[in-house]
Short mmCIF file of C-alpha atoms in Angstrom, two decimals:
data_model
loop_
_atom_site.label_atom_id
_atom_site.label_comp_id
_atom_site.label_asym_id
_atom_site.label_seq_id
_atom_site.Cartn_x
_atom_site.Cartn_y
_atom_site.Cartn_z
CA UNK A 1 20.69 28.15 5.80
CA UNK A 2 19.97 25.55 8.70
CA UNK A 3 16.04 25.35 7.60
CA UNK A 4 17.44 25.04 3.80
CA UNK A 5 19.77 21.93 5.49
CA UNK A 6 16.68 19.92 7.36
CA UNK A 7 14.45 20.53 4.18
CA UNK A 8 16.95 18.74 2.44
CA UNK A 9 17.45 15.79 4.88
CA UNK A 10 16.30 12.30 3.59
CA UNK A 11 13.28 10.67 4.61
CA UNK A 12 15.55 8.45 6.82
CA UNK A 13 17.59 11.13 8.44
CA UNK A 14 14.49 12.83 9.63
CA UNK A 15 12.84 9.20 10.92
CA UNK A 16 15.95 8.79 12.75
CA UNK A 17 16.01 12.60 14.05
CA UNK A 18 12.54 12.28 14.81
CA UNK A 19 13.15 9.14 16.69
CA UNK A 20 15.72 10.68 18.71
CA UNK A 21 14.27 13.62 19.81
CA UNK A 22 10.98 12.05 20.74
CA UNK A 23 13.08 9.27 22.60
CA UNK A 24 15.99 11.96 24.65
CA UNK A 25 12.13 14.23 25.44
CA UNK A 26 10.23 11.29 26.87
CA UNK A 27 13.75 9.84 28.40
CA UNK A 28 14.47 12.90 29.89
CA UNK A 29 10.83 13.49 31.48
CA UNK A 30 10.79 10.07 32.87
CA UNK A 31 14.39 10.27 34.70
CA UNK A 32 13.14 13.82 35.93
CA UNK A 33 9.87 12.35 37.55
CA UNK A 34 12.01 8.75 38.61
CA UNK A 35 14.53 11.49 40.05
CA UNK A 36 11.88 13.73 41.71
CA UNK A 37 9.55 10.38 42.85
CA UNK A 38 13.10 8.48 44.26
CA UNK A 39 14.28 11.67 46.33
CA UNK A 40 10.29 12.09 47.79
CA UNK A 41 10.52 8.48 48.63
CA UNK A 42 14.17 8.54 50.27
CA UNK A 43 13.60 11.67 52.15
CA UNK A 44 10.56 10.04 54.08
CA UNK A 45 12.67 7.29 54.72
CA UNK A 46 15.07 9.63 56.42
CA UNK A 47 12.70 11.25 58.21
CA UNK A 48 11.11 7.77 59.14
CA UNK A 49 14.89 6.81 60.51
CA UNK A 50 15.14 10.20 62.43
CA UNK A 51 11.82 9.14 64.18
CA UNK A 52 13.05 5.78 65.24
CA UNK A 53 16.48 7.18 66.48
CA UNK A 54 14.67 10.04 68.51
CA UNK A 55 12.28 7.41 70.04
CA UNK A 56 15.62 5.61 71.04
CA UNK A 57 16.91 8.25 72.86
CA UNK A 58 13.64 9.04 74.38
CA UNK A 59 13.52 7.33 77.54
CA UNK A 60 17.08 7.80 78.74
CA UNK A 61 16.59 11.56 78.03
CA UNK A 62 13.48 12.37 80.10
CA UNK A 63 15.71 10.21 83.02
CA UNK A 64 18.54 12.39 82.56
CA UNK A 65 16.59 14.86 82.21
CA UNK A 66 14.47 14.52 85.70
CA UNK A 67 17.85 13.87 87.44
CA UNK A 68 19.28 16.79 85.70
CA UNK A 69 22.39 15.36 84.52
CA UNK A 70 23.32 16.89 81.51
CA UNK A 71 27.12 15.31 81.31
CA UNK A 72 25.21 12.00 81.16
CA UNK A 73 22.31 13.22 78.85
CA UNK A 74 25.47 14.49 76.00
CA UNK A 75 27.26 11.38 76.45
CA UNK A 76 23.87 9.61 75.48
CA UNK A 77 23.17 12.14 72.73
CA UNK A 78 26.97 12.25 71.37
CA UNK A 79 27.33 8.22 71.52
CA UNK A 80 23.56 8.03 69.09
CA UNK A 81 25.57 10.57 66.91
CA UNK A 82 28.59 8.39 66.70
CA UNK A 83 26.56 4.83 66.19
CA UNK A 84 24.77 6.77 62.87
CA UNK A 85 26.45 8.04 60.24
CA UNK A 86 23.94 10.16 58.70
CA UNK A 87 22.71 12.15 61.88
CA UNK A 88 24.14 15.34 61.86
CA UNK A 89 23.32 16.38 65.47
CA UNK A 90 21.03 15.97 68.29
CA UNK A 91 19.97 18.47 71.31
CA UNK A 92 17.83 18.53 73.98
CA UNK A 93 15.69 21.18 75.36
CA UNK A 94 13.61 22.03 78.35
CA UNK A 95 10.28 22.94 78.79
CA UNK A 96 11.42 26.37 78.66
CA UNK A 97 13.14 26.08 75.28
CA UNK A 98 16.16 26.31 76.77
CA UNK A 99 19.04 23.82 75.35
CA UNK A 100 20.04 21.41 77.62
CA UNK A 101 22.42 19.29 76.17
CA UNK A 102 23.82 19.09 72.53
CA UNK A 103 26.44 17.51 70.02
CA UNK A 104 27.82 20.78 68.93
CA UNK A 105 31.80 20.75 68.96
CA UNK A 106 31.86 24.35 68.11
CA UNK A 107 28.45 25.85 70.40
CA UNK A 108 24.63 25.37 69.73
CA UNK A 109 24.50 27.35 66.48
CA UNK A 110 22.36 30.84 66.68
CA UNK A 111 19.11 30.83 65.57
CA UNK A 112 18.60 26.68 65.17
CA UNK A 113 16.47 26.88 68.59
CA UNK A 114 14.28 29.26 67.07
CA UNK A 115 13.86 27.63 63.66
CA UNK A 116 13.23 24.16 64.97
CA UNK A 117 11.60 23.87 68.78
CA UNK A 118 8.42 22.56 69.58
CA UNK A 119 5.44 25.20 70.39
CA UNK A 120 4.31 23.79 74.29
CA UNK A 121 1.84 20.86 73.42
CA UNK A 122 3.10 20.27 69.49
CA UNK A 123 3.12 16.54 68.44
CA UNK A 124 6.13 15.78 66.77
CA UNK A 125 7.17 16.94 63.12
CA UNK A 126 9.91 17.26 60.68
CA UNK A 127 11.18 20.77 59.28
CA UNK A 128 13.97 20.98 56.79
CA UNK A 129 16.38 23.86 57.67
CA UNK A 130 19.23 24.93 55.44
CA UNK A 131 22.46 24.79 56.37
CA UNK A 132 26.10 25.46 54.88
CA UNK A 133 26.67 21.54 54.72
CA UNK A 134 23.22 21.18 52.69
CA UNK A 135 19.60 20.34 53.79
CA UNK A 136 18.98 18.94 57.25
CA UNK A 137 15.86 17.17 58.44
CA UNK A 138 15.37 18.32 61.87
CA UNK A 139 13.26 15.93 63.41
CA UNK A 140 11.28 16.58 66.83
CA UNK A 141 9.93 14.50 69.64
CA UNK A 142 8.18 16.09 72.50
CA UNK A 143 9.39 14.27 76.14
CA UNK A 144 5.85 14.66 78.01
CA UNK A 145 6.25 17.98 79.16
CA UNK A 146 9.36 18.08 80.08
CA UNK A 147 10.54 19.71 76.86
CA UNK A 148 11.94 17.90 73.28
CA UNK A 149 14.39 16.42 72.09
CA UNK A 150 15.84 16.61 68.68
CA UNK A 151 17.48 14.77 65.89
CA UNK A 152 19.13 16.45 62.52
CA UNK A 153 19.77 14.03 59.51
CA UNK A 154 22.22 14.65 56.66
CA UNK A 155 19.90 14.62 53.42
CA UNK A 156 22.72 15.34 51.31
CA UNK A 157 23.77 11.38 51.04
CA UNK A 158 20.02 10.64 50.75
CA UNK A 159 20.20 12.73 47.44
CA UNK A 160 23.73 11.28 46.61
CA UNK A 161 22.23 8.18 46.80
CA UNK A 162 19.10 9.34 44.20
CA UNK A 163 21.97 10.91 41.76
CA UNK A 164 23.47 7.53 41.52
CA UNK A 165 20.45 5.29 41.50
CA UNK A 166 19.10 7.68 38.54
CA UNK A 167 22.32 7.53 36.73
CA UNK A 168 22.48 4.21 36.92
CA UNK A 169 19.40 4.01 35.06
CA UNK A 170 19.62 7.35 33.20
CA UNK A 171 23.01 4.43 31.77
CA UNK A 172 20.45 1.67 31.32
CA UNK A 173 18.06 4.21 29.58
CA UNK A 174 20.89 5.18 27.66
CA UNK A 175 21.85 1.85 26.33
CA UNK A 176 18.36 1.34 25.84
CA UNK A 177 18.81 4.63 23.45
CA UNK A 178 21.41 3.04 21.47
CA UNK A 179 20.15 -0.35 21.16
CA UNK A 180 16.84 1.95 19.70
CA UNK A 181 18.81 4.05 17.13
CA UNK A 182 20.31 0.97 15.97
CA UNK A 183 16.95 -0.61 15.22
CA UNK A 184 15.71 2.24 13.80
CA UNK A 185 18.53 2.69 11.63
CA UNK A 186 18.02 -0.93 10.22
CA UNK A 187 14.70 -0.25 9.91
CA UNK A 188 14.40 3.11 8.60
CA UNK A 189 17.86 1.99 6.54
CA UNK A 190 15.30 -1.25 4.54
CA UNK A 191 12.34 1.37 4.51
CA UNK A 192 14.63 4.22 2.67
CA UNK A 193 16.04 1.62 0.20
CA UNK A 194 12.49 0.67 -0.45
CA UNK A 195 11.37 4.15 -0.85
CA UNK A 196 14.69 4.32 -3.08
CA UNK A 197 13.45 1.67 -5.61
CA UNK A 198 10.18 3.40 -6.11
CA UNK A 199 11.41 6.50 -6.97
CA UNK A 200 14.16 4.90 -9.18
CA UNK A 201 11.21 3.07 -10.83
CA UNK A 202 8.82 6.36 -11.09
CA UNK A 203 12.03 8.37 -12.55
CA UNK A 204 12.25 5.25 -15.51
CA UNK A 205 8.48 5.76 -15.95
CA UNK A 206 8.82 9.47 -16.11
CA UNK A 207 11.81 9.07 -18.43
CA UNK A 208 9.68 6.87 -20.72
CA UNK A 209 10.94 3.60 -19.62
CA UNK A 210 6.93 1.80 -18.75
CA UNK A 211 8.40 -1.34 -18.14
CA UNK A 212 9.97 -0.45 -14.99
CA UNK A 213 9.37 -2.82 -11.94
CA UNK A 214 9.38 -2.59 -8.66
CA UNK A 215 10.22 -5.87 -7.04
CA UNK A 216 8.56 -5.54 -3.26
CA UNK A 217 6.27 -8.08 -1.28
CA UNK A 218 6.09 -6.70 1.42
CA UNK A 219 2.42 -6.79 3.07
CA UNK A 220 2.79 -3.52 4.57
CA UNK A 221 1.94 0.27 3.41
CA UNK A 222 5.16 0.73 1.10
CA UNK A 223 4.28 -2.72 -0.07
CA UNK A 224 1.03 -2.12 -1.10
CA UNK A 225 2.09 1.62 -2.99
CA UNK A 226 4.38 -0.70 -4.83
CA UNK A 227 1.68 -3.15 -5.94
CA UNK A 228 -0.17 -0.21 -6.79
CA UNK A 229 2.45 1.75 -9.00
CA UNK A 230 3.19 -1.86 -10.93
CA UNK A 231 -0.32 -1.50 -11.58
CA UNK A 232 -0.41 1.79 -12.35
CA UNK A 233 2.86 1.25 -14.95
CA UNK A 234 0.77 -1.97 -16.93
CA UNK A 235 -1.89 0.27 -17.34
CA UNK A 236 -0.22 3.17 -18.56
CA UNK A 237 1.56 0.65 -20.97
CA UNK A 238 -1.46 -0.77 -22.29
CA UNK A 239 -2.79 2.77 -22.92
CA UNK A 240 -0.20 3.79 -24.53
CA UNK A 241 0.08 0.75 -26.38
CA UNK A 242 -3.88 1.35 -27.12
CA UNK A 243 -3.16 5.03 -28.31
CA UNK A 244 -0.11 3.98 -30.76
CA UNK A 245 -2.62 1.09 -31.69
CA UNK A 246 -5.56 3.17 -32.69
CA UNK A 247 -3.14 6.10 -34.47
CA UNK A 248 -1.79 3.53 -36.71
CA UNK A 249 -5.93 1.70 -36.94
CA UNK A 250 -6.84 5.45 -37.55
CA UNK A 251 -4.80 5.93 -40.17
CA UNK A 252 -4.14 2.76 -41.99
CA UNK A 253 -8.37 2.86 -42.04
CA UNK A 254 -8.16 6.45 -43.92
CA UNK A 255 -5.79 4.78 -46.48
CA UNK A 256 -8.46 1.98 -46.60
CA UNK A 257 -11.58 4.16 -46.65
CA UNK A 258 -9.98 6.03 -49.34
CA UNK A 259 -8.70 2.95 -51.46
CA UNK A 260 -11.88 1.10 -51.11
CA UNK A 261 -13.56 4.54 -52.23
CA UNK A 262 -11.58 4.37 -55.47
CA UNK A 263 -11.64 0.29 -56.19
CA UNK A 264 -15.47 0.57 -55.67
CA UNK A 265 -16.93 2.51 -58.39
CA UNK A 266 -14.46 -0.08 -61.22
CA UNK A 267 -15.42 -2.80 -59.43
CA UNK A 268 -19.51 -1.71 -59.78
CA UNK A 269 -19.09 -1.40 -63.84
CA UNK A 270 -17.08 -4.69 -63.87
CA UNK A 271 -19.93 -6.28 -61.66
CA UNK A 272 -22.33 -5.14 -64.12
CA UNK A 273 -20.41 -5.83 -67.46
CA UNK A 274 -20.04 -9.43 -65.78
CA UNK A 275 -23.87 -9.55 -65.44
CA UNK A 276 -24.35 -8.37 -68.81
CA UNK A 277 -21.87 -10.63 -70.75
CA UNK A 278 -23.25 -13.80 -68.80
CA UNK A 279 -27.07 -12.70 -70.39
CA UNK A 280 -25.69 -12.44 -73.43
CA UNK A 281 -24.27 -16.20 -73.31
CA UNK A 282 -27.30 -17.47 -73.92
CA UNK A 283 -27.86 -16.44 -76.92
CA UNK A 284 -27.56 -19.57 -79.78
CA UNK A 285 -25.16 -18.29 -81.90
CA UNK A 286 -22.53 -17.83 -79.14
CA UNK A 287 -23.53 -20.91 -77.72
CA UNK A 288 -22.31 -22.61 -81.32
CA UNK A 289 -18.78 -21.03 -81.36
CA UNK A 290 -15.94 -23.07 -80.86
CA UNK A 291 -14.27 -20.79 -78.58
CA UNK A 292 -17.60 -20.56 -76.11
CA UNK A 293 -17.18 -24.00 -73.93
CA UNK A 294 -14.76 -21.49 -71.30
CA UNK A 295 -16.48 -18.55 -71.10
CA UNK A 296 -19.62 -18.89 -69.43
CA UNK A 297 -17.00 -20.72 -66.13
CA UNK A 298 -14.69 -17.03 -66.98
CA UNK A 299 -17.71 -14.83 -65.74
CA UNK A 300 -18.87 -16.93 -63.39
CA UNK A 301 -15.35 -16.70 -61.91
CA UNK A 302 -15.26 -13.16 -62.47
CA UNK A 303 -18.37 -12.37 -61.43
CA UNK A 304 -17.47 -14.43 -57.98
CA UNK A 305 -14.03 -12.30 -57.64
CA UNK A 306 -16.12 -9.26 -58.14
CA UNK A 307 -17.74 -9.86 -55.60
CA UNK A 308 -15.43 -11.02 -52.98
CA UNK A 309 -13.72 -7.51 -53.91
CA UNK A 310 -16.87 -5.88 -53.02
CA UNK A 311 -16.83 -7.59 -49.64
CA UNK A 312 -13.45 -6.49 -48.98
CA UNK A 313 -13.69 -2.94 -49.77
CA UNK A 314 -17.15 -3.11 -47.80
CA UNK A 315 -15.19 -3.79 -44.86
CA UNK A 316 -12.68 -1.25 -45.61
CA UNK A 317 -15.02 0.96 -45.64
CA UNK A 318 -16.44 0.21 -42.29
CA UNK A 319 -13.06 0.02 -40.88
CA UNK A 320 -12.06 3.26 -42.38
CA UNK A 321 -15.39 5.21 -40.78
CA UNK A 322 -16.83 3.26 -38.17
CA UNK A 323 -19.29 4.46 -36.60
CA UNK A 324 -20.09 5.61 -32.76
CA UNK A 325 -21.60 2.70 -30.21
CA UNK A 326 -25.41 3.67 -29.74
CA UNK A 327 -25.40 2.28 -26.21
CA UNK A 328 -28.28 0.33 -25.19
CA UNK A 329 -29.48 -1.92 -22.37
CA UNK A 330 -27.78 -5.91 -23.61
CA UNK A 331 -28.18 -9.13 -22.15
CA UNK A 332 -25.05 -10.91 -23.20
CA UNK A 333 -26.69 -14.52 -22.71
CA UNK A 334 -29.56 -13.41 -25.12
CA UNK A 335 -26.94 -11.89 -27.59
CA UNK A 336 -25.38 -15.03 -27.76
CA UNK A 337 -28.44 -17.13 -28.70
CA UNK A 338 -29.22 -14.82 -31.24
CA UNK A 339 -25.97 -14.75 -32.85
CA UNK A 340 -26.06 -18.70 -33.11
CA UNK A 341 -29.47 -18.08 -34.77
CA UNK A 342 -27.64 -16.19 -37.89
CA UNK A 343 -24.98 -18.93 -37.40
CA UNK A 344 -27.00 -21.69 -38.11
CA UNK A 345 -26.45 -22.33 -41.68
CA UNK A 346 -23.24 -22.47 -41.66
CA UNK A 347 -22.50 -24.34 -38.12
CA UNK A 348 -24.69 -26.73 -40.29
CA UNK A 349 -22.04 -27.03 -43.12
CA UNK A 350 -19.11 -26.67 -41.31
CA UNK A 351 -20.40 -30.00 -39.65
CA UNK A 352 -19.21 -28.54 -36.15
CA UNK A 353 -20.46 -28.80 -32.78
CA UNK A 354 -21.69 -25.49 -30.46
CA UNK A 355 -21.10 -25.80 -26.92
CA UNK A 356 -22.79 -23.00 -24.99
CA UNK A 357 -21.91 -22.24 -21.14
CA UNK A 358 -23.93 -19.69 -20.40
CA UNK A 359 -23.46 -17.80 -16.61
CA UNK A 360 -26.72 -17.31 -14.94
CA UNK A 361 -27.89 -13.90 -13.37
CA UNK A 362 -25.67 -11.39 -15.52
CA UNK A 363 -26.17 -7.96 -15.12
CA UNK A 364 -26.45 -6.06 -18.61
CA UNK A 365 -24.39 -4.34 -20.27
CA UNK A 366 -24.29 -1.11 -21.21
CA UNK A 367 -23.54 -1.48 -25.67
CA UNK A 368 -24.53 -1.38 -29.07
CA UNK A 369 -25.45 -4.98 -29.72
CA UNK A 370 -25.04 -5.18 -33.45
CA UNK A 371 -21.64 -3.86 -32.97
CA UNK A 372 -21.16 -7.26 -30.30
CA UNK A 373 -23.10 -9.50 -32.36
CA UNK A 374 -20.59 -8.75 -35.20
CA UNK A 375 -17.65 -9.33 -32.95
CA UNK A 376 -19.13 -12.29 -31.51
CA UNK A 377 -19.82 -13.56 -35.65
CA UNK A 378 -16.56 -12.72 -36.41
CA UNK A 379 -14.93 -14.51 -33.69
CA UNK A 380 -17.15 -17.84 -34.03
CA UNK A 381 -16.62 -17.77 -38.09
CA UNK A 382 -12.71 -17.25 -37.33
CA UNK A 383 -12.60 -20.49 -35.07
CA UNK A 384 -14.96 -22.32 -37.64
CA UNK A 385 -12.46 -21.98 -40.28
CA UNK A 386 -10.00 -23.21 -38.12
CA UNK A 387 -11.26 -26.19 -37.01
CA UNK A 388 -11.54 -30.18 -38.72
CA UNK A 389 -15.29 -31.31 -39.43
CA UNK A 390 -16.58 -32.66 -36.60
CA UNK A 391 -14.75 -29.88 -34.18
CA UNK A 392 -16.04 -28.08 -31.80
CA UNK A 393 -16.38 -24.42 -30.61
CA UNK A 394 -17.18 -23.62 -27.32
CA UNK A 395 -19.30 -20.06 -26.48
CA UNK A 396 -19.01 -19.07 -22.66
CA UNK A 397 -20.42 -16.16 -20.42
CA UNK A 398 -19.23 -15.05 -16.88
CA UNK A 399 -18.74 -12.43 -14.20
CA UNK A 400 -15.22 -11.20 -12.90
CA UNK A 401 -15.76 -8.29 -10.51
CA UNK A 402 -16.78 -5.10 -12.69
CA UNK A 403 -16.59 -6.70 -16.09
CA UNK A 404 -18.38 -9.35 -18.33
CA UNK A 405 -16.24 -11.47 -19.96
CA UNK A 406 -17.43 -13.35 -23.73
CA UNK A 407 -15.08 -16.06 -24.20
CA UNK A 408 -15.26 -18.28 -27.88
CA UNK A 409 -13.12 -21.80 -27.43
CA UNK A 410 -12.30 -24.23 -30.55
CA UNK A 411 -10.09 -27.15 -30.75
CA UNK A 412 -8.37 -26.28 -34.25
CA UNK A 413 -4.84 -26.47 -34.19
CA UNK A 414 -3.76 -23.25 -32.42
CA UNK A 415 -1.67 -20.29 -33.06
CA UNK A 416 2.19 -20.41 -33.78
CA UNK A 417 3.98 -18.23 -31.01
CA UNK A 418 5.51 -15.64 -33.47
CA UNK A 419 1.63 -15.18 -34.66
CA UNK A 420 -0.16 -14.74 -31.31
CA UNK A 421 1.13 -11.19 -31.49
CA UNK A 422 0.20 -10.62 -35.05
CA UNK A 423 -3.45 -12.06 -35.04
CA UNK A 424 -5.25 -8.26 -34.05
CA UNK A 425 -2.95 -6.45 -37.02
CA UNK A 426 -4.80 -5.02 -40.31
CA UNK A 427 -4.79 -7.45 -42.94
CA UNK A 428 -2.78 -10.44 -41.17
CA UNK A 429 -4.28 -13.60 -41.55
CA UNK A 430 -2.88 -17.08 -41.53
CA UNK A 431 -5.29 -18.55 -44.22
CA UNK A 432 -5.07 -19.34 -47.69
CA UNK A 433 -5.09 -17.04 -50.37
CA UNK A 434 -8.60 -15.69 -51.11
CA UNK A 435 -10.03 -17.70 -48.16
CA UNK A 436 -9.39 -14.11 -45.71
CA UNK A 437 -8.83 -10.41 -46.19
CA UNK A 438 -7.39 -9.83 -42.28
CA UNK A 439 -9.66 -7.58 -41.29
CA UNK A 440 -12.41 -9.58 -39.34
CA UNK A 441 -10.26 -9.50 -35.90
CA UNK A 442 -9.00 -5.99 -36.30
CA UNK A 443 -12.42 -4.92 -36.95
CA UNK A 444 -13.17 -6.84 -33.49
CA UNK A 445 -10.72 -5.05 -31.65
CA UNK A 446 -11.77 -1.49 -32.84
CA UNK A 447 -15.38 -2.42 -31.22
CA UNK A 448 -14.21 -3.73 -27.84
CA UNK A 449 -11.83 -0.38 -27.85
CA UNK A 450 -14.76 1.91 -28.57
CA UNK A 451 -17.00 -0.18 -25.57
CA UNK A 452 -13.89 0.56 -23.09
CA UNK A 453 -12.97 -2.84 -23.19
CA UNK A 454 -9.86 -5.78 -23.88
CA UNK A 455 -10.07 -8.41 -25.99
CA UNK A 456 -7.14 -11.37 -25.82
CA UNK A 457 -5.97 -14.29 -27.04
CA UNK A 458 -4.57 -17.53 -25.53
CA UNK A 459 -3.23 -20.87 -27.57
CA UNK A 460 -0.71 -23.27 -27.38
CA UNK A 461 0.32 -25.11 -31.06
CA UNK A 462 -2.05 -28.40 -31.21
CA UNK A 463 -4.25 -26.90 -27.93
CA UNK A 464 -6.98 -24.31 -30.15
CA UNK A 465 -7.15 -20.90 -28.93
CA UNK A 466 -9.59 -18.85 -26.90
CA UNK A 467 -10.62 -15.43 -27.86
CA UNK A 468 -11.72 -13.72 -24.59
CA UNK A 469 -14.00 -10.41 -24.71
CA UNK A 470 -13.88 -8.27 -21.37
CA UNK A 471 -16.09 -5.61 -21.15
CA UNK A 472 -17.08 -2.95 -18.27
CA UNK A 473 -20.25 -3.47 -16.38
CA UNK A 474 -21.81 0.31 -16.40
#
């Protein structure tokens, strides 16, 4: 039940728990070894102080001593016990190791002489010796032969002393701890409500919702995954998009194929009746009827709608069943110099100008260059109907990262807002009746799709528009 409870903890309530722990571990270590280094440090001060007050009572001792007054050698010892709080007692002893003089109210305790005289010739030490009142230092001072005197001192306000120093900053460490957790909970508190917009965004994105947003700027990790999932939504929108697109393309160009199929084999026999009726105009005695002056114009005319017809369902046709890319080594700047080659004719009546900008040094592309060529046709014929005599189209080449980009610029009046979305559909087209069938930019579109790439359109009204070709570098 209690593992089922922490798997369930937010990301933020195991940050903070996290926090703590590590924080009350390390805290807790450091006030042990500030603890443990404070009472080592205090305790040789002690023992440093017992030193000094032994070598005060050194010289009157080995007097007292030689004169063998031992009232006078207590009321020396009792008076050093009375001047320093944290002495416990003091004692002298002869050469012997017999006490001479003490501090004791109650008698020289049994068993201290043993545990704490110098050995004949020992330099002076310090020996801790256990007692009912706590740990006592017994410090020792040999009196040049004559025997030793020595000092005890109370450790047990020495480590009173450490308990409070550390608590005092075991307090300070402990405010430190709250001022902490209350950082960390702002912080992990902004990070969690970060975290809480992404998933809110990937749960609209599961639910179907791909225009979900995530609005973050930060600059750090959760920043960057946000970027990143933004990006990742627009792309799964414009694949989607690209999927419903080429479902509809896909089937709309079945319904095509199959009309075109039908309107073809009419269309043939009217071709050729046309053909046949317009020989047969020349002969003399038609020529003479009354009723003749309109009829050779008629089959001219039909003969023209025939074949604009046959144009039409020539394109349906292609739409309907294009065929695969055969992918071949392309130089984009070359393909553009041959396409104006095929252009020439009619950039000649169409009185426009050609401006070509050209990038140097382009890597080349991996695609069917016919299929380009007719997208590049398509979009230069599109802007040349567009356009007053005397206009111009621009034709440009460059590099962005891991794409070539084909752009085609003209100066015609531009596209109407409600159209820009429209211009890519089957059979939309914005010129005049018989002048376009709507399928040259469609027909575009299915090409770039099939070469993994984007094709878009920007124009303001009264600005032209630029058709702009991005395609993967492979």
């Amino acid at each position: 039940m209690a593992a089922r409870r922490a798997g369930g903890l937010s990301i933020r309530g195991r940050l903070l728990l996290g926090s703590a722990g590590v924080i009350l571990l390390f805290g807790g270590l450091v006030l042990a070894g500030l603890y443990r280094a404070m009472l080592g440090l205090f305790m040789e001060e002690l023992v440093r102080r017992g030193y000094a007050i032994a070598d005060t009572l050194l010289e009157p001792s080995q007097n007292l001593l030689l004169t063998e007054d031992s009232f006078a050698l207590q009321q020396v010892l009792q008076s050093s016990l009375s001047r320093h709080h944290d002495v416990r007692y003091a004692f002298v002893a002869d050469a012997e190791g017999r006490v001479v003089s003490h501090t004791f109210m109650g008698g020289f305790p049994k068993g201290l002489d043993r545990a704490v005289l110098l050995d004949p010739g020992e330099a002076s030490r310090s020996r801790p010796v256990r007692t009912e009142e706590g740990l006592i230092y017994d410090v020792g001072v040999p009196l040049q032969g004559l025997g030793s005197i020595h000092v005890g001192m109370r450790s047990a306000e020495v480590a009173r002393r450490v308990v409070r120093d550390t608590m005092g900053w075991g307090s300070t460490a402990a405010g430190a701890l709250m001022l902490g957790a209350v950082v960390i909970w702002w912080l992990t508190g902004r990070l969690a409500a970060r975290l809480k917009d992404l998933v809110g965004a990937a749960e609209e994105v599961g639910a179907g919702r791909l225009d979900a947003v995530v609005q973050d700027r930060g600059e750090d990790e959760v920043g960057r995954l946000a970027r990143a999932f933004n990006a990742m939504t627009r792309d799964l929108k414009e694949y989607q998009a690209r999927a419903l697109r080429a479902g509809k393309l896909a089937a709309i160009g079945e319904l095509a194929s199959c009309v075109a199929h039908e309107i073809n084999n009419p269309l043939n026999t009217m071709g050729v009746c046309a053909q046949a009726l317009l020989e047969r105009a020349s002969s003399p005695e038609l020529r003479a009827s009354a009723e003749f002056s309109d009829f050779p114009e008629y089959l001219k005319t039909i003969d023209s709608e025939v074949s604009r017809c046959k144009r039409i369902t020539s394109e349906l046709l292609l739409f309907g069943h294009p065929r695969e890319p055969r992918l071949e080594p392309v130089d984009l700047n070359e393909l553009v110099s041959e396409s104006l080659g095929l252009l020439e004719h009619r950039l000649r009546g169409a009185e426009a100008a050609v401006e070509t900008v050209l990038a140097p040094g382009l890597p080349r592309l991996h695609a069917d260059s016919d299929q380009l060529k007719q997208v590049l046709l398509n979009l230069v014929g599109n802007a040349l109907d567009h356009i007053r005599p005397g206009g111009q189209v621009r034709i440009a080449t460059a590099k962005h990262g891991r794409e070539l980009a084909l752009s085609v610029t003209d100066d015609g009046p531009g596209i109407p807002p409600e159209h820009r979305d429209k211009v890519f559909d089957l059979f939309f087209t914005t010129k005049k009746a018989g002048a376009g069938s709507g399928l040259g930019l469609a027909i575009c579109q299915r090409i770039v799709d099939s070469h993994g790439g984007r094709i878009a359109v920007e124009s303001r009204p009264g600005r032209g528009a630029v058709f702009t070709v991005s395609l993967p570098i492979r």
